[in-house]
mmCIF file with all atom_site columns, C-alpha atoms in Angstrom:
data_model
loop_
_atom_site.group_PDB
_atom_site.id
_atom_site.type_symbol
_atom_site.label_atom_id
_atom_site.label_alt_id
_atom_site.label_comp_id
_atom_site.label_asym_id
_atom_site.label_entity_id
_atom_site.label_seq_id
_atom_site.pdbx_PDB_ins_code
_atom_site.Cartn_x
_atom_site.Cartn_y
_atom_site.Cartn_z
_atom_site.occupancy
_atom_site.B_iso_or_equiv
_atom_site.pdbx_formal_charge
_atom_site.auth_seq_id
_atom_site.auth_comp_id
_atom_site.auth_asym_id
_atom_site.auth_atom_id
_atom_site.pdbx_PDB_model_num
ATOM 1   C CA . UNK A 1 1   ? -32.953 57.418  -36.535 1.00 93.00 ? 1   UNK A CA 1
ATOM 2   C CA . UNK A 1 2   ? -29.782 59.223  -37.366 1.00 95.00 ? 2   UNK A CA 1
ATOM 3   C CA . UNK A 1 3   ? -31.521 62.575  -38.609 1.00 96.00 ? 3   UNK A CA 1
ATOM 4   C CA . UNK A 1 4   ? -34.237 62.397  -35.963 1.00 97.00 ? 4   UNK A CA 1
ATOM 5   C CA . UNK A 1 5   ? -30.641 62.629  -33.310 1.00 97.00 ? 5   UNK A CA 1
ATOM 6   C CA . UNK A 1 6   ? -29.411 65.025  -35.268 1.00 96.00 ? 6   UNK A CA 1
ATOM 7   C CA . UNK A 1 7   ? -32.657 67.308  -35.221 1.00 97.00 ? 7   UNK A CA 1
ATOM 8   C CA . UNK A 1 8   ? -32.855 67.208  -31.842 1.00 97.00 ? 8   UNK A CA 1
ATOM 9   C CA . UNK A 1 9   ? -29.286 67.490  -31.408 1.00 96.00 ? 9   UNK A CA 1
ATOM 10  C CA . UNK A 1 10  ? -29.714 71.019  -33.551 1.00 96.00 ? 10  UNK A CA 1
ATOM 11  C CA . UNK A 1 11  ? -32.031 71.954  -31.929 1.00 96.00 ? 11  UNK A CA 1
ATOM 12  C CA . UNK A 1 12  ? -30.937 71.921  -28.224 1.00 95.00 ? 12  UNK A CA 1
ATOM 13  C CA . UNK A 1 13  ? -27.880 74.108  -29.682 1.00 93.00 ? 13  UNK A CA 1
ATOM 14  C CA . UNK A 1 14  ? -30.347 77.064  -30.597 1.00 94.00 ? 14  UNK A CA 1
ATOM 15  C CA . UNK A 1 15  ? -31.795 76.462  -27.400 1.00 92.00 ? 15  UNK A CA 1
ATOM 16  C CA . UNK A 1 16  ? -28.880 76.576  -25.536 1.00 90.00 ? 16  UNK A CA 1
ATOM 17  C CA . UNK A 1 17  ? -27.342 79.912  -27.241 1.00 91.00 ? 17  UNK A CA 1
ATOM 18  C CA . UNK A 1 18  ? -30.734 81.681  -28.277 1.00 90.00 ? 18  UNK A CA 1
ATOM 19  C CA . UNK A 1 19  ? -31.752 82.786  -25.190 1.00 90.00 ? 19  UNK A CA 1
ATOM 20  C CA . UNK A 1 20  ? -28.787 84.276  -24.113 1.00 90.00 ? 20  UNK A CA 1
ATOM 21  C CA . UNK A 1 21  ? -29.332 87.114  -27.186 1.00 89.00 ? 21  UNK A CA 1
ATOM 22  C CA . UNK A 1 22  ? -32.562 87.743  -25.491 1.00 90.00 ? 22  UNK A CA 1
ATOM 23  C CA . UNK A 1 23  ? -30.679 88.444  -22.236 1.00 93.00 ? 23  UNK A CA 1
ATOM 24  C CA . UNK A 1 24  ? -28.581 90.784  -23.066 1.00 93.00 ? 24  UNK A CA 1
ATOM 25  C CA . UNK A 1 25  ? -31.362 93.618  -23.596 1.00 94.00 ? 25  UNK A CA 1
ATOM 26  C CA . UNK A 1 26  ? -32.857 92.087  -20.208 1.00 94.00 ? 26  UNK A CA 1
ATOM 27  C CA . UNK A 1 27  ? -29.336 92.958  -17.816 1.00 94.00 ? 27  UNK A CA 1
ATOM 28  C CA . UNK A 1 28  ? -29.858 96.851  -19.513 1.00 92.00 ? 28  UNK A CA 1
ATOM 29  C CA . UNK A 1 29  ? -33.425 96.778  -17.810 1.00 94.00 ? 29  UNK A CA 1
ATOM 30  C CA . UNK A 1 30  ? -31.606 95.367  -14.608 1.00 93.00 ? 30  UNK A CA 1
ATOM 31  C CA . UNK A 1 31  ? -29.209 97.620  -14.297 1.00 91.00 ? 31  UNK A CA 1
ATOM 32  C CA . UNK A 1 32  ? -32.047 100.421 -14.487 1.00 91.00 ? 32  UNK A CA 1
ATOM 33  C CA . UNK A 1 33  ? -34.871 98.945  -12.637 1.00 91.00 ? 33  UNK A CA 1
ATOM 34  C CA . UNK A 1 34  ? -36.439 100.008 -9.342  1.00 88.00 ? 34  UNK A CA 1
ATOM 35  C CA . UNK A 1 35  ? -36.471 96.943  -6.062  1.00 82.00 ? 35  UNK A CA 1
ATOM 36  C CA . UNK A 1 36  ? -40.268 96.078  -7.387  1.00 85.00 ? 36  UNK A CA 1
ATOM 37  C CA . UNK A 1 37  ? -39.281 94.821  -10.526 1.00 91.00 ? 37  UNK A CA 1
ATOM 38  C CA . UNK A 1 38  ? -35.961 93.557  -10.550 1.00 91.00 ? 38  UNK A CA 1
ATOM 39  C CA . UNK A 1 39  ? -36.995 89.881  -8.652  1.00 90.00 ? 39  UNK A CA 1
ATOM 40  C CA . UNK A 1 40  ? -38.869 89.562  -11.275 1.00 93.00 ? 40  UNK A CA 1
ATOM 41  C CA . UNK A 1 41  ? -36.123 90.443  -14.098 1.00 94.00 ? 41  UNK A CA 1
ATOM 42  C CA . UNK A 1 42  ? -33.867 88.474  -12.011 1.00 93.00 ? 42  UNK A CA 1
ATOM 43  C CA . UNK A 1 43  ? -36.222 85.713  -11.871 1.00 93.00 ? 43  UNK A CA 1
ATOM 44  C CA . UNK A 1 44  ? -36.352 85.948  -15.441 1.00 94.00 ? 44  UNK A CA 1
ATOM 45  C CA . UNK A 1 45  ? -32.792 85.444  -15.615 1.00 93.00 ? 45  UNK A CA 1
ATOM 46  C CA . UNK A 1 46  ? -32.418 82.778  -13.789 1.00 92.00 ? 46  UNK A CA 1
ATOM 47  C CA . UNK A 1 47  ? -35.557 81.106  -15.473 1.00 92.00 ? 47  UNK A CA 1
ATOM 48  C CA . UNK A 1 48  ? -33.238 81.242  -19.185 1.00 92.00 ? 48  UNK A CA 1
ATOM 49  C CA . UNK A 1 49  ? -30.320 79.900  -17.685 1.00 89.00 ? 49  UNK A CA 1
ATOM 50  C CA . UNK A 1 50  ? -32.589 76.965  -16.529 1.00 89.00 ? 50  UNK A CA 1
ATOM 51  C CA . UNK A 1 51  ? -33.718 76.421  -19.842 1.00 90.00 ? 51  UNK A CA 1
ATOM 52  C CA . UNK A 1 52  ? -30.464 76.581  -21.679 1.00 89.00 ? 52  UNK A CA 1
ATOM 53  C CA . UNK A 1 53  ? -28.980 73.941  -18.748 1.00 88.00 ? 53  UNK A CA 1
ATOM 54  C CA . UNK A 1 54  ? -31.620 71.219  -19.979 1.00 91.00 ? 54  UNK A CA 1
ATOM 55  C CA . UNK A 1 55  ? -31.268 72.310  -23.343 1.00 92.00 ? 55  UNK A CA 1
ATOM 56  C CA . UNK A 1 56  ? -27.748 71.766  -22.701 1.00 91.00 ? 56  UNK A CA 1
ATOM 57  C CA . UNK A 1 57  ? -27.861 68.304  -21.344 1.00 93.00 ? 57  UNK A CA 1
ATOM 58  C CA . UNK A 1 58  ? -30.003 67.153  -24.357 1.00 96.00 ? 58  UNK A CA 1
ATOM 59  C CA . UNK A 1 59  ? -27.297 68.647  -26.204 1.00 95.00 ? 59  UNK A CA 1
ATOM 60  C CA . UNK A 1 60  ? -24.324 66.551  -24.464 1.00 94.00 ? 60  UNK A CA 1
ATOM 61  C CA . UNK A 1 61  ? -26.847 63.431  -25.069 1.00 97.00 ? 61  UNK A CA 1
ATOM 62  C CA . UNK A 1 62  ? -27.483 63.871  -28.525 1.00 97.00 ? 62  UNK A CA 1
ATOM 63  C CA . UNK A 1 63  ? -24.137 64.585  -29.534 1.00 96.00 ? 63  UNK A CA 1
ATOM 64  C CA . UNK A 1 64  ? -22.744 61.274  -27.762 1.00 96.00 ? 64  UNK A CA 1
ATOM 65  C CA . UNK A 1 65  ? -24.788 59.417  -29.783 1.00 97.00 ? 65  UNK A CA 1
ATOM 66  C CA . UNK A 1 66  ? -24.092 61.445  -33.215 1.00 96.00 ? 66  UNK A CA 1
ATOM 67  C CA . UNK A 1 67  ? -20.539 60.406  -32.601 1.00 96.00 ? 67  UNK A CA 1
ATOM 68  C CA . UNK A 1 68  ? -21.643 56.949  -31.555 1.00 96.00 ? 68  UNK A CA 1
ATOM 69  C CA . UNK A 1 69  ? -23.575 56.339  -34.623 1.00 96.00 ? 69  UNK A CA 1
ATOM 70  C CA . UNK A 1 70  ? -21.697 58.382  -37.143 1.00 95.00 ? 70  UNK A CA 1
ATOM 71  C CA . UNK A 1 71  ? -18.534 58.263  -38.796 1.00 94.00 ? 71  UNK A CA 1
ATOM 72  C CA . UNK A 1 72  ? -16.594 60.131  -36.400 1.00 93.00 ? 72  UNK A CA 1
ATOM 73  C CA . UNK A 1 73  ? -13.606 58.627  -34.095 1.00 95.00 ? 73  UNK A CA 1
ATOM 74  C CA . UNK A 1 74  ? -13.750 60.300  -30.678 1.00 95.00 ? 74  UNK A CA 1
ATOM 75  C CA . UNK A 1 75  ? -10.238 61.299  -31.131 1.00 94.00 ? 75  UNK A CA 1
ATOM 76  C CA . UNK A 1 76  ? -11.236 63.895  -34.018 1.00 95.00 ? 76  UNK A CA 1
ATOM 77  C CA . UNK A 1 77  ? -9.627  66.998  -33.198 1.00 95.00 ? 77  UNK A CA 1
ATOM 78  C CA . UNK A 1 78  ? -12.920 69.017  -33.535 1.00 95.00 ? 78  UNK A CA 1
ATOM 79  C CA . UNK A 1 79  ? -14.896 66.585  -31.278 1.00 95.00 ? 79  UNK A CA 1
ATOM 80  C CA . UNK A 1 80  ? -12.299 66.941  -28.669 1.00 96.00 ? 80  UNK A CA 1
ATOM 81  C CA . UNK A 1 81  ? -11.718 70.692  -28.637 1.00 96.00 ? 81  UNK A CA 1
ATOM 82  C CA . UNK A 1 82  ? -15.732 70.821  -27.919 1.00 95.00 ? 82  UNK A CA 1
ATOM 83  C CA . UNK A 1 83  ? -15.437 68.409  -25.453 1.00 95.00 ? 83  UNK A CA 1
ATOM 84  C CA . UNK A 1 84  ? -13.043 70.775  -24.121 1.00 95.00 ? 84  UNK A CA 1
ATOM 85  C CA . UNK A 1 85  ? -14.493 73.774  -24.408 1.00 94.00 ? 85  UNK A CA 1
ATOM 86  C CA . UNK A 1 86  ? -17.521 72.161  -23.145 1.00 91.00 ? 86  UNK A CA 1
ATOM 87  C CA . UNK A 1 87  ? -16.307 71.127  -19.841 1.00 90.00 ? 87  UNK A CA 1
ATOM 88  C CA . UNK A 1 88  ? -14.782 74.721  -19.663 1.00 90.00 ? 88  UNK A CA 1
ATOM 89  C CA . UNK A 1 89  ? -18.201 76.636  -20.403 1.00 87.00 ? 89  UNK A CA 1
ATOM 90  C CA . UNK A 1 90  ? -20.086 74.020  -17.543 1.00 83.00 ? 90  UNK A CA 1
ATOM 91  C CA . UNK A 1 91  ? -17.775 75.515  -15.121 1.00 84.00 ? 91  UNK A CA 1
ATOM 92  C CA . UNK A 1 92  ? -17.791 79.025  -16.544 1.00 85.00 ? 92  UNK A CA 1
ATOM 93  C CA . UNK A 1 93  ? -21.218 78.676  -16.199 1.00 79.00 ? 93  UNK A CA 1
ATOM 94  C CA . UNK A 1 94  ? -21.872 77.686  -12.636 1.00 77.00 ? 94  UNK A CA 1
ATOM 95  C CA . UNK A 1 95  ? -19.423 80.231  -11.554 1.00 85.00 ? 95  UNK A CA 1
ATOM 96  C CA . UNK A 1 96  ? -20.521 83.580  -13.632 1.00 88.00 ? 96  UNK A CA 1
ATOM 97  C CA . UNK A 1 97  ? -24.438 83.852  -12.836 1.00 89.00 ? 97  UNK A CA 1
ATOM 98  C CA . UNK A 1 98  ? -26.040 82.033  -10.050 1.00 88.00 ? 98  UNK A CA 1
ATOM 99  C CA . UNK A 1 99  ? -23.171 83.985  -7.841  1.00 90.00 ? 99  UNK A CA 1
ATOM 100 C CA . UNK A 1 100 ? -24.246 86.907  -9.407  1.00 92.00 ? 100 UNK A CA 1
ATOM 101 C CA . UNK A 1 101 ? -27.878 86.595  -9.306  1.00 91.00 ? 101 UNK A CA 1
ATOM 102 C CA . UNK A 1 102 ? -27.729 86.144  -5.281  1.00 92.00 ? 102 UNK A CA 1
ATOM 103 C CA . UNK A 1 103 ? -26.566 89.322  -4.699  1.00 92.00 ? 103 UNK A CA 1
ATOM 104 C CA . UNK A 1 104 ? -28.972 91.235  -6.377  1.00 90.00 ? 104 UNK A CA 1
ATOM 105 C CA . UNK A 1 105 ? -30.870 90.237  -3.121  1.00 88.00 ? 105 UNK A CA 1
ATOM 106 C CA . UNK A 1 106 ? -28.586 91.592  -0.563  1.00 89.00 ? 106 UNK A CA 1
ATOM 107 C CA . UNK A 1 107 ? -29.576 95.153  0.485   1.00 86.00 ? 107 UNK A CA 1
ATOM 108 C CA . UNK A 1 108 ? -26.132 96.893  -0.290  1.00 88.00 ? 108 UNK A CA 1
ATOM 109 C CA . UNK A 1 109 ? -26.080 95.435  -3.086  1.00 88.00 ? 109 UNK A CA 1
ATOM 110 C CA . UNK A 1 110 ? -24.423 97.510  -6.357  1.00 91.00 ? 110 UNK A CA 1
ATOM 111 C CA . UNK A 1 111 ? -27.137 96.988  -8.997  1.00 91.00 ? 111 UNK A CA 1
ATOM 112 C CA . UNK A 1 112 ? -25.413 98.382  -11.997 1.00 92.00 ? 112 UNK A CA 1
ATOM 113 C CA . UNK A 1 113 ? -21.767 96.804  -11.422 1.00 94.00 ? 113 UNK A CA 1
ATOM 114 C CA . UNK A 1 114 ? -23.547 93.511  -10.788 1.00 94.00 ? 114 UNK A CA 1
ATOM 115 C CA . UNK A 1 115 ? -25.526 94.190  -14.592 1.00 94.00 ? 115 UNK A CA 1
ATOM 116 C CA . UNK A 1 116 ? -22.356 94.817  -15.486 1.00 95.00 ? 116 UNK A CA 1
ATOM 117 C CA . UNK A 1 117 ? -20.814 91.614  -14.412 1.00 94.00 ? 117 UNK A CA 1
ATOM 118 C CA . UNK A 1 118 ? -23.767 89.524  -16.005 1.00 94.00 ? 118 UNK A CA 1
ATOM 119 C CA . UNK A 1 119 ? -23.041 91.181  -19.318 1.00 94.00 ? 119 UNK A CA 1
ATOM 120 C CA . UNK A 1 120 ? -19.791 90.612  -19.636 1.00 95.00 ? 120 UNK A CA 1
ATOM 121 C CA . UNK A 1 121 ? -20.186 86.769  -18.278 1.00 93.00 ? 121 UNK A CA 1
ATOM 122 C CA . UNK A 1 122 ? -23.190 86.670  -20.870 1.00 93.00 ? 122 UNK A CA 1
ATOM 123 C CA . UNK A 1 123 ? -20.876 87.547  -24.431 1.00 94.00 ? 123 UNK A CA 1
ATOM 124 C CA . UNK A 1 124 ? -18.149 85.185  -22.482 1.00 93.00 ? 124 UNK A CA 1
ATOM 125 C CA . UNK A 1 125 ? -20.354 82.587  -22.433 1.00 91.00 ? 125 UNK A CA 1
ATOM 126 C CA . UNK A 1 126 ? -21.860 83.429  -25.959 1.00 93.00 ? 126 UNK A CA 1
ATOM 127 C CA . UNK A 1 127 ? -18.548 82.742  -27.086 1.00 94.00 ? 127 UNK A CA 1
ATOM 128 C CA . UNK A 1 128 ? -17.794 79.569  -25.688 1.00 93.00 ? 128 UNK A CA 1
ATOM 129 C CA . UNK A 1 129 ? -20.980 78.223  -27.214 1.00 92.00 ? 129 UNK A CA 1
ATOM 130 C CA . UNK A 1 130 ? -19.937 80.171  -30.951 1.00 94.00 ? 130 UNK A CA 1
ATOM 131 C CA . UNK A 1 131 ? -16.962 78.296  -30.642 1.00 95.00 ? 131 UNK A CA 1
ATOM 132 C CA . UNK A 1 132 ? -18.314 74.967  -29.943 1.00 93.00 ? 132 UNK A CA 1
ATOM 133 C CA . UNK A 1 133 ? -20.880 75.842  -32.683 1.00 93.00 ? 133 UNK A CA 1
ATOM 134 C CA . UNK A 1 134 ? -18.024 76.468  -34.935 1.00 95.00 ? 134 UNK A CA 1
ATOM 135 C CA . UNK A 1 135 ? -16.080 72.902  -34.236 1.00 95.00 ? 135 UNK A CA 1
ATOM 136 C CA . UNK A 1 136 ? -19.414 71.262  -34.498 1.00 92.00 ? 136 UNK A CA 1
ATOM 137 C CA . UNK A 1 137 ? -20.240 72.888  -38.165 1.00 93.00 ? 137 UNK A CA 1
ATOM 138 C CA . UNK A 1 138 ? -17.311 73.398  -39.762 1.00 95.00 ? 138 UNK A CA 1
ATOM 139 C CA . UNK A 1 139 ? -15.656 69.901  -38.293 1.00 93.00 ? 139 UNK A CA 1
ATOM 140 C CA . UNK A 1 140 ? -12.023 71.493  -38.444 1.00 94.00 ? 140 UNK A CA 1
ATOM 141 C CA . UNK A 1 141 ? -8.933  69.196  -38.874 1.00 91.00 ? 141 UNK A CA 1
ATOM 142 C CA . UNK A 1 142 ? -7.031  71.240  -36.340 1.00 87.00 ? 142 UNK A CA 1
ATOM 143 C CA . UNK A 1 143 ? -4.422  68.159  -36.422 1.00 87.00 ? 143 UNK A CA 1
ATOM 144 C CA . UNK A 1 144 ? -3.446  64.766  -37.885 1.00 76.00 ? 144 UNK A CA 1
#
């Protein structure tokens, strides 16, 4: 039962980072596109961030029970910087798109310096999740 957790538990993590690659190339079209087809890039947009949410909560799931079966204490130093960094990315991430993506809908609206904005929150939150990645893998002993 174990490895079945710990297949899922992989992966939701590809699922929750991989898309965000894929939207990078997707905020250049933003920035460049005409009113007919950015709802539907936007839409698009919104759509991954969906998927890597859910993705995310099987995520959270899976990996409470990989700690609850396995041989980890929850006081391991690499289990609670995720937890850390996790809690940090959830409210990174309500705060640096859905925002975002609202104004692309207001007439006035700056098209390219909101692109812009998504970008940089994207590799932000790319990070976060490398990071957690990286505790996860790698299991540092960050202290005694």
């Amino acid at each position: 039962m174990y490895t079945v957790i710990l297949y899922a538990h992989i992966l939701s993590a590809a699922l929750s980072i991989g898309p965000f690659f894929v939207l990078i190339p997707l905020v250049n079209r933003i920035r460049e596109s005409d009113t007919k087809s950015l709802s539907g890039l936007v839409a698009t947009f919104r759509s991954a961030t969906r998927l890597v949410m859910h993705a995310g909560h099987v995520l959270v799931a899976t990996g409470v029970l990989l700690v609850w079966l396995g041989p980890w204490p929850w006081h391991s130093p690499w289990i609670l910087m995720t937890l850390a960094v996790m809690f940090s990315s959830v409210f990174f991430l309500a705060r640096a798109f859905s925002p975002v993506l609202k104004k692309f809908a207001e007439p006035e609206a700056d098209q390219s310096a909101l692109a812009e904005k998504l970008k940089r929150s994207l590799w932000i939150y790319i990070m976060l999740l490398l990071l957690m990645l990286w505790f996860m893998v790698d299991k540092p002993t960050l202290w005694q």
